[in-house]
mmCIF file of C-alpha atoms in Angstrom:
data_model
loop_
_atom_site.group_PDB
_atom_site.id
_atom_site.type_symbol
_atom_site.label_atom_id
_atom_site.label_comp_id
_atom_site.label_asym_id
_atom_site.label_seq_id
_atom_site.Cartn_x
_atom_site.Cartn_y
_atom_site.Cartn_z
ATOM 1 C CA UNK A 1150 36.858 175.369 177.044
ATOM 2 C CA UNK A 1151 34.107 173.056 178.182
ATOM 3 C CA UNK A 1152 31.618 175.168 175.966
ATOM 4 C CA UNK A 1153 27.981 174.623 176.711
ATOM 5 C CA UNK A 1154 28.437 171.261 178.560
ATOM 6 C CA UNK A 1155 29.583 170.575 181.979
ATOM 7 C CA UNK A 1156 31.940 167.854 180.823
ATOM 8 C CA UNK A 1157 34.512 167.520 178.040
ATOM 9 C CA UNK A 1158 33.445 164.094 176.692
ATOM 10 C CA UNK A 1159 31.276 160.978 177.898
ATOM 11 C CA UNK A 1160 32.745 157.713 177.225
ATOM 12 C CA UNK A 1161 31.227 155.512 174.636
ATOM 13 C CA UNK A 1162 33.499 152.527 174.930
ATOM 14 C CA UNK A 1163 36.485 151.503 176.851
ATOM 15 C CA UNK A 1164 39.100 148.604 176.604
ATOM 16 C CA UNK A 1165 39.878 147.873 180.205
ATOM 17 C CA UNK A 1166 37.247 145.918 182.015
ATOM 18 C CA UNK A 1167 38.486 147.112 185.350
ATOM 19 C CA UNK A 1168 38.143 150.907 184.570
ATOM 20 C CA UNK A 1169 36.170 151.456 181.601
ATOM 21 C CA UNK A 1170 32.916 149.722 182.284
ATOM 22 C CA UNK A 1171 31.333 152.240 184.988
ATOM 23 C CA UNK A 1172 28.049 153.944 183.862
ATOM 24 C CA UNK A 1173 28.032 157.557 182.655
ATOM 25 C CA UNK A 1174 31.665 158.445 182.585
ATOM 26 C CA UNK A 1175 32.098 162.015 182.342
ATOM 27 C CA UNK A 1176 35.422 163.134 181.519
ATOM 28 C CA UNK A 1177 36.519 166.596 182.547
ATOM 29 C CA UNK A 1178 39.793 168.201 181.536
ATOM 30 C CA UNK A 1179 40.402 171.788 182.680
ATOM 31 C CA UNK A 1180 42.998 174.452 183.598
ATOM 32 C CA UNK A 1181 43.677 175.045 187.157
ATOM 33 C CA UNK A 1182 43.903 178.499 188.796
ATOM 34 C CA UNK A 1183 47.694 178.333 189.185
ATOM 35 C CA UNK A 1184 50.018 178.976 185.994
ATOM 36 C CA UNK A 1185 50.444 175.827 183.997
ATOM 37 C CA UNK A 1186 48.167 173.497 186.186
ATOM 38 C CA UNK A 1187 45.872 171.407 184.317
ATOM 39 C CA UNK A 1188 43.522 168.767 185.884
ATOM 40 C CA UNK A 1189 41.465 165.670 184.751
ATOM 41 C CA UNK A 1190 38.432 164.652 186.661
ATOM 42 C CA UNK A 1191 36.576 161.438 185.581
ATOM 43 C CA UNK A 1192 33.030 161.616 187.345
ATOM 44 C CA UNK A 1193 31.137 158.118 186.887
ATOM 45 C CA UNK A 1194 28.784 155.999 188.513
ATOM 46 C CA UNK A 1195 29.567 152.504 190.394
ATOM 47 C CA UNK A 1196 27.009 149.824 191.032
ATOM 48 C CA UNK A 1197 26.855 148.724 194.484
ATOM 49 C CA UNK A 1198 26.238 145.027 195.496
ATOM 50 C CA UNK A 1199 22.467 145.958 196.172
ATOM 51 C CA UNK A 1200 22.308 147.487 192.541
ATOM 52 C CA UNK A 1201 22.301 151.142 193.672
ATOM 53 C CA UNK A 1202 24.108 153.644 191.486
ATOM 54 C CA UNK A 1203 26.405 156.044 193.248
ATOM 55 C CA UNK A 1204 28.420 158.782 191.895
ATOM 56 C CA UNK A 1205 32.386 158.802 192.061
ATOM 57 C CA UNK A 1206 34.997 161.165 191.168
ATOM 58 C CA UNK A 1207 38.925 161.000 190.772
ATOM 59 C CA UNK A 1208 41.051 164.000 190.595
ATOM 60 C CA UNK A 1209 44.008 163.691 188.654
ATOM 61 C CA UNK A 1210 47.067 166.295 188.127
ATOM 62 C CA UNK A 1211 48.294 166.236 184.684
ATOM 63 C CA UNK A 1212 51.487 167.298 183.133
ATOM 64 C CA UNK A 1213 52.356 167.669 179.298
ATOM 65 C CA UNK A 1214 54.721 165.150 177.832
ATOM 66 C CA UNK A 1215 57.684 166.023 175.877
ATOM 67 C CA UNK A 1216 56.002 164.798 172.650
ATOM 68 C CA UNK A 1217 52.889 166.832 171.421
ATOM 69 C CA UNK A 1218 49.531 164.750 172.260
ATOM 70 C CA UNK A 1219 51.165 162.924 175.271
ATOM 71 C CA UNK A 1220 50.379 163.501 179.029
ATOM 72 C CA UNK A 1221 51.418 162.186 182.445
ATOM 73 C CA UNK A 1222 48.537 161.745 184.840
ATOM 74 C CA UNK A 1223 48.750 161.002 188.628
ATOM 75 C CA UNK A 1224 45.965 160.247 191.312
ATOM 76 C CA UNK A 1225 45.821 159.440 194.936
ATOM 77 C CA UNK A 1226 43.163 156.514 194.725
ATOM 78 C CA UNK A 1227 42.203 155.094 198.190
ATOM 79 C CA UNK A 1228 45.837 155.742 199.497
ATOM 80 C CA UNK A 1229 47.459 154.502 196.626
ATOM 81 C CA UNK A 1230 49.157 156.654 194.141
ATOM 82 C CA UNK A 1231 48.627 155.689 190.463
ATOM 83 C CA UNK A 1232 50.999 157.134 187.737
ATOM 84 C CA UNK A 1233 49.725 157.106 184.180
ATOM 85 C CA UNK A 1234 50.868 157.936 180.514
ATOM 86 C CA UNK A 1235 48.180 159.172 178.255
ATOM 87 C CA UNK A 1236 48.439 159.854 174.701
ATOM 88 C CA UNK A 1237 45.778 161.135 172.025
ATOM 89 C CA UNK A 1238 45.486 158.353 169.510
ATOM 90 C CA UNK A 1239 43.092 160.664 167.449
ATOM 91 C CA UNK A 1240 40.371 163.096 167.706
ATOM 92 C CA UNK A 1241 37.899 164.772 165.365
ATOM 93 C CA UNK A 1242 38.720 168.353 164.134
ATOM 94 C CA UNK A 1243 35.810 169.852 166.094
ATOM 95 C CA UNK A 1244 36.779 167.734 169.011
ATOM 96 C CA UNK A 1245 33.312 165.956 169.081
ATOM 97 C CA UNK A 1246 34.969 162.716 169.653
ATOM 98 C CA UNK A 1247 38.583 161.481 170.725
ATOM 99 C CA UNK A 1248 40.409 158.144 171.369
ATOM 100 C CA UNK A 1249 42.805 158.383 174.377
ATOM 101 C CA UNK A 1250 45.151 155.448 175.113
ATOM 102 C CA UNK A 1251 46.580 155.019 178.591
ATOM 103 C CA UNK A 1252 49.218 152.836 180.368
ATOM 104 C CA UNK A 1253 49.475 153.147 184.078
ATOM 105 C CA UNK A 1254 50.722 151.370 187.419
ATOM 106 C CA UNK A 1255 49.955 151.668 190.934
ATOM 107 C CA UNK A 1256 53.281 150.266 192.016
ATOM 108 C CA UNK A 1257 52.535 150.126 195.814
ATOM 109 C CA UNK A 1258 49.729 147.778 194.845
ATOM 110 C CA UNK A 1259 51.685 145.896 192.384
ATOM 111 C CA UNK A 1260 49.249 146.650 189.584
ATOM 112 C CA UNK A 1261 49.846 147.860 186.125
ATOM 113 C CA UNK A 1262 47.222 148.466 183.291
ATOM 114 C CA UNK A 1263 46.535 149.588 179.936
ATOM 115 C CA UNK A 1264 43.409 150.570 177.982
ATOM 116 C CA UNK A 1265 41.916 153.248 175.682
ATOM 117 C CA UNK A 1266 38.632 155.097 175.917
ATOM 118 C CA UNK A 1267 36.541 156.364 173.105
ATOM 119 C CA UNK A 1268 34.432 159.527 174.088
ATOM 120 C CA UNK A 1269 32.119 161.781 172.466
ATOM 121 C CA UNK A 1270 30.443 165.148 173.496
ATOM 122 C CA UNK A 1271 27.076 163.304 174.382
ATOM 123 C CA UNK A 1272 28.387 159.753 174.888
ATOM 124 C CA UNK A 1273 26.668 158.262 171.693
ATOM 125 C CA UNK A 1274 28.435 156.956 168.732
ATOM 126 C CA UNK A 1275 29.169 159.524 165.963
ATOM 127 C CA UNK A 1276 27.910 159.585 162.425
ATOM 128 C CA UNK A 1277 28.933 156.304 160.329
ATOM 129 C CA UNK A 1278 31.010 158.526 158.337
ATOM 130 C CA UNK A 1279 33.558 158.633 161.181
ATOM 131 C CA UNK A 1280 33.589 154.838 161.962
ATOM 132 C CA UNK A 1281 36.759 153.962 159.705
ATOM 133 C CA UNK A 1282 38.728 156.936 161.644
ATOM 134 C CA UNK A 1283 37.599 155.683 165.031
ATOM 135 C CA UNK A 1284 38.787 152.276 164.164
ATOM 136 C CA UNK A 1285 41.910 153.410 162.670
ATOM 137 C CA UNK A 1286 42.634 155.164 165.884
ATOM 138 C CA UNK A 1287 42.099 152.062 167.989
ATOM 139 C CA UNK A 1288 44.221 150.230 165.566
ATOM 140 C CA UNK A 1289 47.041 152.691 166.455
ATOM 141 C CA UNK A 1290 46.639 151.530 170.011
ATOM 142 C CA UNK A 1291 46.667 147.808 169.031
ATOM 143 C CA UNK A 1292 42.983 147.419 170.061
ATOM 144 C CA UNK A 1293 40.316 146.016 167.663
ATOM 145 C CA UNK A 1294 36.712 147.184 168.002
ATOM 146 C CA UNK A 1295 35.315 143.936 169.177
ATOM 147 C CA UNK A 1296 37.538 144.189 172.364
ATOM 148 C CA UNK A 1297 35.709 147.155 173.634
ATOM 149 C CA UNK A 1298 33.088 147.474 176.217
ATOM 150 C CA UNK A 1299 30.121 149.599 175.529
ATOM 151 C CA UNK A 1300 29.464 152.236 178.543
ATOM 152 C CA UNK A 1301 25.870 152.522 179.606
ATOM 153 C CA UNK A 1302 25.075 156.097 179.273
ATOM 154 C CA UNK A 1303 21.753 157.951 179.836
ATOM 155 C CA UNK A 1304 20.783 161.543 180.651
ATOM 156 C CA UNK A 1305 21.846 162.418 184.004
ATOM 157 C CA UNK A 1306 21.248 166.117 184.965
ATOM 158 C CA UNK A 1307 22.156 165.623 188.548
ATOM 159 C CA UNK A 1308 25.633 164.500 187.878
ATOM 160 C CA UNK A 1309 27.976 166.257 190.379
ATOM 161 C CA UNK A 1310 30.281 167.784 187.412
ATOM 162 C CA UNK A 1311 31.588 170.990 189.120
ATOM 163 C CA UNK A 1312 35.033 171.908 188.823
ATOM 164 C CA UNK A 1313 37.433 171.467 191.847
ATOM 165 C CA UNK A 1314 40.036 174.019 192.821
ATOM 166 C CA UNK A 1315 43.638 173.429 192.515
#
């Protein structure tokens, strides 16, 4: 399903300053080897205090929601389990872009959060003819375009994008 790319999408913008600002965010959605298993792996760069960029990855289990276009994600991140609810706000018919809204909580850490990511196959803005639809998708999530953080994207052929076994 990934086609010729090694990722599903790259994030163009995000709404949550804590999660959506990391450079080169590759979104990888894929089926696992077991029946009905589905995974989401964001692979992204984090900037260390000395300015060096290092690759990071998370490995989320995904379950379908009862309503089409909704999903439940869970991840173990530094010893804390986070549970998230995601929904597809909109996507291009050819899947060249998508707007995904999420709400989650790491209850053991006393943290709750919401946000949205706008992603395209190459991490660049789509044609201007798509802007109204992208804006409307964000509006469904209660988000204005001026609230978004643009992600730093550049070619990175060395990104560790291989799929993990389930």
